[in-house]
Short mmCIF file of C-alpha atoms in Angstrom, two decimals:
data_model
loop_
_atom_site.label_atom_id
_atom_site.label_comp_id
_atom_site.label_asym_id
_atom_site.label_seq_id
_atom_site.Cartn_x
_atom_site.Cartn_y
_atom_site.Cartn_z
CA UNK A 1 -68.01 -16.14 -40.32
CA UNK A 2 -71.31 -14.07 -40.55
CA UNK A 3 -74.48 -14.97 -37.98
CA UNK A 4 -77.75 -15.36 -38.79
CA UNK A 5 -78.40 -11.52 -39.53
CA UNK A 6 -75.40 -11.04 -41.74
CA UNK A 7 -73.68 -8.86 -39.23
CA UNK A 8 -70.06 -10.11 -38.39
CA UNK A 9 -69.47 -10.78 -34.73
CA UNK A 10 -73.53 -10.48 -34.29
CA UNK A 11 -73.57 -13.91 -32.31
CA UNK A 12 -71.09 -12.38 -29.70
CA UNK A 13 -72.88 -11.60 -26.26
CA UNK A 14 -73.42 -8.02 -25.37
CA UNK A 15 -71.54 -6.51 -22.00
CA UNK A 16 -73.64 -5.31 -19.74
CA UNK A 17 -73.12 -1.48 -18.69
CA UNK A 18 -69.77 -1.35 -16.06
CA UNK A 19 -71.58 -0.07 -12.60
CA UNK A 20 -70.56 3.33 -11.70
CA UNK A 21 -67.46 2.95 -8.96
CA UNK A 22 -68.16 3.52 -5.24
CA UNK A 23 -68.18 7.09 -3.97
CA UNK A 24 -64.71 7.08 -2.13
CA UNK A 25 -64.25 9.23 0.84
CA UNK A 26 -62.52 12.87 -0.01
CA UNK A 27 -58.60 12.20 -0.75
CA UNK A 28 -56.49 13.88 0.83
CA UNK A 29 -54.50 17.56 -0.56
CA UNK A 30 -51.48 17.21 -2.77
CA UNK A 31 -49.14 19.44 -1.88
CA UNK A 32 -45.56 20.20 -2.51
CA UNK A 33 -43.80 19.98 0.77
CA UNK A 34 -39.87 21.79 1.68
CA UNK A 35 -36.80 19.64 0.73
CA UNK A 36 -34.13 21.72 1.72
CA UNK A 37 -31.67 18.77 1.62
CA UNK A 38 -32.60 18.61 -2.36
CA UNK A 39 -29.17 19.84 -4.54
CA UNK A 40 -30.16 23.17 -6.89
CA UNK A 41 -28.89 23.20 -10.18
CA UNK A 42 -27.86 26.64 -11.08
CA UNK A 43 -27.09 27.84 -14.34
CA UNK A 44 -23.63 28.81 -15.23
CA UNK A 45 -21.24 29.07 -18.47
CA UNK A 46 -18.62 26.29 -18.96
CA UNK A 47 -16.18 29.06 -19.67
CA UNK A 48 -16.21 30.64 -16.34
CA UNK A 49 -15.45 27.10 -14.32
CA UNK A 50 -11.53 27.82 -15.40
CA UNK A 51 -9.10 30.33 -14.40
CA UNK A 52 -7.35 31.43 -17.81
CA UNK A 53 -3.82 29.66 -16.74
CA UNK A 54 -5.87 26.36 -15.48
CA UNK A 55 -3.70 23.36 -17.59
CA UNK A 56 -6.59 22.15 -19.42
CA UNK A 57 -6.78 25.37 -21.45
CA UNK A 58 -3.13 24.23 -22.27
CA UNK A 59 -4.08 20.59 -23.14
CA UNK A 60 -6.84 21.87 -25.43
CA UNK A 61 -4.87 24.66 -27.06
CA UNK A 62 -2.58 21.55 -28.20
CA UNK A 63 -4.86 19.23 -28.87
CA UNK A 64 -6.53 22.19 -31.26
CA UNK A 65 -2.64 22.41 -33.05
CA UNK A 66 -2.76 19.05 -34.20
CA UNK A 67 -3.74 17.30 -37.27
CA UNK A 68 -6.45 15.31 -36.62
CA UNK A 69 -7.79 14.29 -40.44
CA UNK A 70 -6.65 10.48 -39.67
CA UNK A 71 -9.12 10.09 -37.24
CA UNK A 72 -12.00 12.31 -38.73
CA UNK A 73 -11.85 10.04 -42.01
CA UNK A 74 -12.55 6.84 -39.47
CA UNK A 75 -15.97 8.33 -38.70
CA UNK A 76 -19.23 6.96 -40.52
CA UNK A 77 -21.83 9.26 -39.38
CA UNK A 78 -22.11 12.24 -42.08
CA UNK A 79 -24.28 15.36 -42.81
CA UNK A 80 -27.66 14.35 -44.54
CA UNK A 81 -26.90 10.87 -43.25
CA UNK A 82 -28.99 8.77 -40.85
CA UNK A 83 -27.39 7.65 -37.02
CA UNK A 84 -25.95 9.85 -34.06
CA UNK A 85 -23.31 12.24 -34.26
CA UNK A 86 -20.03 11.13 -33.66
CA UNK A 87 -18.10 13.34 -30.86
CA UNK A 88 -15.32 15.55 -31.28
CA UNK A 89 -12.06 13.80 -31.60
CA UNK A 90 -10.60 16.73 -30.66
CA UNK A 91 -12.89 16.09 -27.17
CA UNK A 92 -12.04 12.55 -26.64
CA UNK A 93 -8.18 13.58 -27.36
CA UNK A 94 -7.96 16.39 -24.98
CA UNK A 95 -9.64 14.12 -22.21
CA UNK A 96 -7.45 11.27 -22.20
CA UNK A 97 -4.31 13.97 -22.61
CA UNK A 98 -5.41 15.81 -19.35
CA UNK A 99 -6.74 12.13 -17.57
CA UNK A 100 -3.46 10.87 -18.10
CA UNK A 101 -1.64 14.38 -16.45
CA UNK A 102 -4.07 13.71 -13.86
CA UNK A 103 -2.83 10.46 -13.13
CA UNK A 104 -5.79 8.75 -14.17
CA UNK A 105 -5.64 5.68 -16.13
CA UNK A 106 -9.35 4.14 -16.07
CA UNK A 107 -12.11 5.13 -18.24
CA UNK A 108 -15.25 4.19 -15.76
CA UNK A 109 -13.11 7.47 -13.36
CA UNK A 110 -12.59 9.54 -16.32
CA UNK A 111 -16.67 8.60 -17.37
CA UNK A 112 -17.13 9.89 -13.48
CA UNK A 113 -15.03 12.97 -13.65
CA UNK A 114 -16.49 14.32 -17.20
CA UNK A 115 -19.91 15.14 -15.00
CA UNK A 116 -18.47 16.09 -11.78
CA UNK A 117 -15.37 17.99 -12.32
CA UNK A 118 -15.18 21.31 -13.79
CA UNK A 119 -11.75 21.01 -15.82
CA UNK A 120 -13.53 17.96 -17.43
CA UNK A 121 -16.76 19.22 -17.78
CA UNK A 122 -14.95 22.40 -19.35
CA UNK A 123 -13.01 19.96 -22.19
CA UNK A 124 -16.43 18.11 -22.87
CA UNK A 125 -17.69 21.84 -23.83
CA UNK A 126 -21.46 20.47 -22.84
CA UNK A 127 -20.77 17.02 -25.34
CA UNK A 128 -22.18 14.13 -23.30
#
């Protein structure tokens, strides 16, 4: 596998030098231009989306009453383990509650409502 000097990959021509590229005429500025159509995101507290008497306080005050040790014993993911963190049954509980006093029955619109609508957003507490 050696050539004749003993020197693997010695046989192998050598690449000539690359040519320096072409001078290119002067680009032109990068600048950051106005978008005043562009949506700010402001920063605000989950907690003050909800007026103290909204119903989904009420939905998660019962969902927080309830024995939920059924469903916490399903879950695999554990401290010290490997894998994602499971969410919050007491999340996933609350949201179908309140979809379902909402009148809404699919999961793709309740997927759509957890990041656009405040009561929602408020019972996902920031969980994703």
């Amino acid at each position: 596998m050696t050539g004749s000097g003993g020197e693997l990959f010695d046989d192998l021509p050598i690449p000539d030098a690359r040519p320096a590229p072409p001078l290119k005429a002067k680009a032109a500025a990068r600048v950051q231009r106005p978008n005043r159509n562009q949506i700010e995101l402001r920063p605000s507290d989950l907690e003050s989306l909800l007026s103290e008497d909204h119903p989904a306080r009420l939905v998660w005050g019962y969902v927080e009453q309830q024995d939920l040790s059924p469903l916490y014993a399903g879950i695999k993911a554990v401290d010290g383990g490997c894998g994602r963190s499971a969410i919050a049954p007491e999340i996933l509980l609350a949201l179908w509650l309140y979809a379902t006093l909402e009148g809404v029955g699919s999961a793709r619109a309740l997927a759509r409502l957890c990041e656009v609508h405040d009561a929602y957003r408020w019972l996902c507490g920031g969980v994703q």
